[in-house]
mmCIF file of C-alpha atoms in Angstrom:
data_model
loop_
_atom_site.group_PDB
_atom_site.id
_atom_site.type_symbol
_atom_site.label_atom_id
_atom_site.label_comp_id
_atom_site.label_asym_id
_atom_site.label_seq_id
_atom_site.Cartn_x
_atom_site.Cartn_y
_atom_site.Cartn_z
ATOM 1 C CA UNK A 14 82.780 58.880 29.734
ATOM 2 C CA UNK A 15 84.814 61.794 30.300
ATOM 3 C CA UNK A 16 85.468 64.560 27.753
ATOM 4 C CA UNK A 17 88.341 66.868 27.888
ATOM 5 C CA UNK A 18 87.662 70.457 27.430
ATOM 6 C CA UNK A 19 90.376 73.506 27.470
ATOM 7 C CA UNK A 20 90.111 75.974 30.129
ATOM 8 C CA UNK A 21 89.377 79.765 28.515
ATOM 9 C CA UNK A 22 90.240 83.555 30.114
ATOM 10 C CA UNK A 23 86.817 82.978 32.114
ATOM 11 C CA UNK A 24 87.998 80.073 33.851
ATOM 12 C CA UNK A 25 90.974 81.574 34.981
ATOM 13 C CA UNK A 26 88.869 83.710 36.283
ATOM 14 C CA UNK A 27 86.670 81.182 38.415
ATOM 15 C CA UNK A 28 89.271 78.997 38.978
ATOM 16 C CA UNK A 29 91.715 82.450 40.722
ATOM 17 C CA UNK A 30 88.298 82.437 42.963
ATOM 18 C CA UNK A 31 88.911 78.929 44.078
ATOM 19 C CA UNK A 32 92.209 79.511 44.858
ATOM 20 C CA UNK A 33 91.150 82.591 46.861
ATOM 21 C CA UNK A 34 88.602 80.240 49.120
ATOM 22 C CA UNK A 35 91.619 77.217 49.171
ATOM 23 C CA UNK A 36 93.558 80.325 51.351
ATOM 24 C CA UNK A 37 90.599 81.163 53.093
ATOM 25 C CA UNK A 38 90.020 78.021 54.164
ATOM 26 C CA UNK A 39 93.922 77.369 54.907
ATOM 27 C CA UNK A 40 93.293 80.950 56.965
ATOM 28 C CA UNK A 41 90.107 79.479 58.450
ATOM 29 C CA UNK A 42 92.417 76.480 60.495
ATOM 30 C CA UNK A 43 91.157 74.043 57.572
ATOM 31 C CA UNK A 44 93.025 72.222 54.550
ATOM 32 C CA UNK A 45 93.413 74.660 51.625
ATOM 33 C CA UNK A 46 90.911 73.919 49.068
ATOM 34 C CA UNK A 47 87.845 76.075 47.420
ATOM 35 C CA UNK A 48 85.691 75.317 44.990
ATOM 36 C CA UNK A 49 82.871 77.537 43.342
ATOM 37 C CA UNK A 50 79.522 76.209 41.182
ATOM 38 C CA UNK A 51 79.096 78.648 38.352
ATOM 39 C CA UNK A 52 75.127 78.438 36.763
ATOM 40 C CA UNK A 53 75.008 78.818 33.442
ATOM 41 C CA UNK A 54 72.837 82.155 33.959
ATOM 42 C CA UNK A 55 76.418 82.879 36.011
ATOM 43 C CA UNK A 56 75.122 82.502 40.104
ATOM 44 C CA UNK A 57 77.752 81.940 41.977
ATOM 45 C CA UNK A 58 77.967 78.849 44.884
ATOM 46 C CA UNK A 59 81.038 78.848 46.747
ATOM 47 C CA UNK A 60 82.810 76.641 49.477
ATOM 48 C CA UNK A 61 85.794 75.780 51.399
ATOM 49 C CA UNK A 62 86.919 72.523 52.555
ATOM 50 C CA UNK A 63 86.034 72.499 56.902
ATOM 51 C CA UNK A 64 87.401 69.146 57.464
ATOM 52 C CA UNK A 65 89.278 70.017 60.395
ATOM 53 C CA UNK A 66 86.587 72.678 61.856
ATOM 54 C CA UNK A 67 83.945 70.797 61.602
ATOM 55 C CA UNK A 68 86.242 67.587 62.632
ATOM 56 C CA UNK A 69 84.743 65.807 59.027
ATOM 57 C CA UNK A 70 87.188 63.902 57.052
ATOM 58 C CA UNK A 71 84.500 64.541 54.038
ATOM 59 C CA UNK A 72 84.513 67.903 54.058
ATOM 60 C CA UNK A 73 86.270 68.429 50.994
ATOM 61 C CA UNK A 74 85.548 72.028 49.764
ATOM 62 C CA UNK A 75 83.663 70.203 46.368
ATOM 63 C CA UNK A 76 81.939 67.992 48.444
ATOM 64 C CA UNK A 77 80.466 71.300 50.383
ATOM 65 C CA UNK A 78 80.087 72.661 47.367
ATOM 66 C CA UNK A 79 77.225 70.230 45.820
ATOM 67 C CA UNK A 80 75.527 69.445 49.007
ATOM 68 C CA UNK A 81 74.941 73.334 48.981
ATOM 69 C CA UNK A 82 73.869 73.146 45.272
ATOM 70 C CA UNK A 83 72.155 70.229 44.887
ATOM 71 C CA UNK A 84 69.731 72.086 48.527
ATOM 72 C CA UNK A 85 69.549 74.799 45.966
ATOM 73 C CA UNK A 86 69.836 74.000 42.021
ATOM 74 C CA UNK A 87 67.527 71.841 39.833
ATOM 75 C CA UNK A 88 68.903 69.300 38.474
ATOM 76 C CA UNK A 89 68.879 71.256 34.693
ATOM 77 C CA UNK A 90 70.814 73.735 36.222
ATOM 78 C CA UNK A 91 73.863 71.440 37.524
ATOM 79 C CA UNK A 92 74.001 69.957 34.358
ATOM 80 C CA UNK A 93 74.571 72.941 32.970
ATOM 81 C CA UNK A 94 76.924 74.231 35.432
ATOM 82 C CA UNK A 95 80.398 74.356 35.752
ATOM 83 C CA UNK A 96 82.394 73.145 39.300
ATOM 84 C CA UNK A 97 86.059 75.009 39.806
ATOM 85 C CA UNK A 98 87.983 74.249 42.053
ATOM 86 C CA UNK A 99 91.785 74.850 43.565
ATOM 87 C CA UNK A 100 93.214 71.174 43.238
ATOM 88 C CA UNK A 101 91.996 68.124 41.128
ATOM 89 C CA UNK A 102 88.849 66.612 43.070
ATOM 90 C CA UNK A 103 89.615 63.252 44.665
ATOM 91 C CA UNK A 104 88.226 60.189 44.113
ATOM 92 C CA UNK A 105 85.130 60.716 46.503
ATOM 93 C CA UNK A 106 84.285 64.591 45.729
ATOM 94 C CA UNK A 107 84.733 62.888 41.556
ATOM 95 C CA UNK A 108 82.121 60.448 42.857
ATOM 96 C CA UNK A 109 80.007 63.354 43.747
ATOM 97 C CA UNK A 110 80.373 65.444 41.478
ATOM 98 C CA UNK A 111 79.312 63.002 39.259
ATOM 99 C CA UNK A 112 76.042 61.786 41.037
ATOM 100 C CA UNK A 113 74.845 65.446 41.506
ATOM 101 C CA UNK A 114 74.929 65.796 37.308
ATOM 102 C CA UNK A 115 77.491 68.467 37.555
ATOM 103 C CA UNK A 116 78.181 68.840 33.857
ATOM 104 C CA UNK A 117 81.672 69.964 33.393
ATOM 105 C CA UNK A 118 85.106 70.342 36.222
ATOM 106 C CA UNK A 119 87.540 72.751 36.116
ATOM 107 C CA UNK A 120 90.586 72.150 38.148
ATOM 108 C CA UNK A 121 94.054 74.776 38.774
ATOM 109 C CA UNK A 122 96.926 71.959 40.424
ATOM 110 C CA UNK A 123 96.591 68.611 39.833
ATOM 111 C CA UNK A 124 96.548 65.358 41.977
ATOM 112 C CA UNK A 125 99.297 64.082 41.116
ATOM 113 C CA UNK A 126 101.511 67.848 42.348
ATOM 114 C CA UNK A 127 99.113 67.571 45.527
ATOM 115 C CA UNK A 128 100.338 64.232 45.766
ATOM 116 C CA UNK A 129 104.022 65.171 45.982
ATOM 117 C CA UNK A 130 103.359 67.888 48.627
ATOM 118 C CA UNK A 131 101.286 65.290 51.054
ATOM 119 C CA UNK A 132 103.229 61.748 50.961
ATOM 120 C CA UNK A 133 100.813 60.538 53.658
ATOM 121 C CA UNK A 134 97.794 61.906 56.101
ATOM 122 C CA UNK A 135 97.546 60.696 59.479
ATOM 123 C CA UNK A 136 99.931 58.308 58.881
ATOM 124 C CA UNK A 137 97.726 56.645 55.065
ATOM 125 C CA UNK A 138 98.956 57.346 51.907
ATOM 126 C CA UNK A 139 97.061 59.855 49.549
ATOM 127 C CA UNK A 140 94.627 58.105 46.886
ATOM 128 C CA UNK A 141 96.058 58.142 43.769
ATOM 129 C CA UNK A 142 92.763 58.339 41.296
ATOM 130 C CA UNK A 143 92.616 61.132 39.107
ATOM 131 C CA UNK A 144 88.878 62.329 38.456
ATOM 132 C CA UNK A 145 89.574 61.978 35.081
ATOM 133 C CA UNK A 146 89.581 58.332 35.433
ATOM 134 C CA UNK A 147 86.829 58.235 38.114
ATOM 135 C CA UNK A 148 83.958 60.227 35.674
ATOM 136 C CA UNK A 149 85.130 57.622 32.891
ATOM 137 C CA UNK A 150 83.420 54.947 35.112
ATOM 138 C CA UNK A 151 79.819 56.553 34.852
ATOM 139 C CA UNK A 152 77.457 56.652 32.002
ATOM 140 C CA UNK A 153 76.981 60.303 31.935
ATOM 141 C CA UNK A 154 80.015 62.896 30.479
ATOM 142 C CA UNK A 155 81.367 65.006 32.835
ATOM 143 C CA UNK A 156 83.538 67.804 31.008
ATOM 144 C CA UNK A 157 86.262 67.813 32.484
ATOM 145 C CA UNK A 158 89.357 71.130 32.055
ATOM 146 C CA UNK A 159 92.616 71.410 33.877
ATOM 147 C CA UNK A 160 95.775 71.475 34.977
ATOM 148 C CA UNK A 161 95.444 75.259 34.521
ATOM 149 C CA UNK A 162 97.277 78.344 37.123
ATOM 150 C CA UNK A 163 98.994 75.299 38.847
ATOM 151 C CA UNK A 164 101.729 77.430 40.250
ATOM 152 C CA UNK A 165 98.524 80.634 41.716
ATOM 153 C CA UNK A 166 97.097 77.093 43.055
ATOM 154 C CA UNK A 167 100.222 74.966 45.012
ATOM 155 C CA UNK A 168 101.792 78.569 46.492
ATOM 156 C CA UNK A 169 98.085 78.017 48.495
ATOM 157 C CA UNK A 170 100.271 74.819 50.075
ATOM 158 C CA UNK A 171 103.116 75.617 50.836
ATOM 159 C CA UNK A 172 104.178 74.909 53.410
ATOM 160 C CA UNK A 173 100.917 73.759 55.137
ATOM 161 C CA UNK A 174 101.506 69.921 54.899
ATOM 162 C CA UNK A 175 105.809 70.143 56.158
ATOM 163 C CA UNK A 176 103.963 69.861 59.833
ATOM 164 C CA UNK A 177 101.477 67.471 59.556
ATOM 165 C CA UNK A 178 101.769 63.760 58.132
#
């Protein structure tokens, strides 16, 4: 179940930080994705992508964030939190977000824009499954807002995928 939401001025500030996390991830030798979780009380947990450095294909920023947050926060806090991500969550990360009970997701770069930059990863085409479609299959609503700050988020990917594929 998906509920739509608008992106507020506060949201764009948090999205900008998620994009900075993506830039940091790239500088650390990983894919350029970053995510932060902001609780209802304003506490912040951050994560970068670690696919390359940890040799873990599941080391996406959102999944790393869900693991960190799940180890620290009770379920009620997760439900009242917002996950901000530099790029729309993939199907795997959307499933993790749903199962973690995170109540709201705000993303910058849409999945379709990423797919246009990354026609293949390790010889395999990207998975075309927007997060709203994944969340729509669940029984608990997840509020989704985005895309926003698309140009800023796309800049982090500029040139990165050209030599891969």
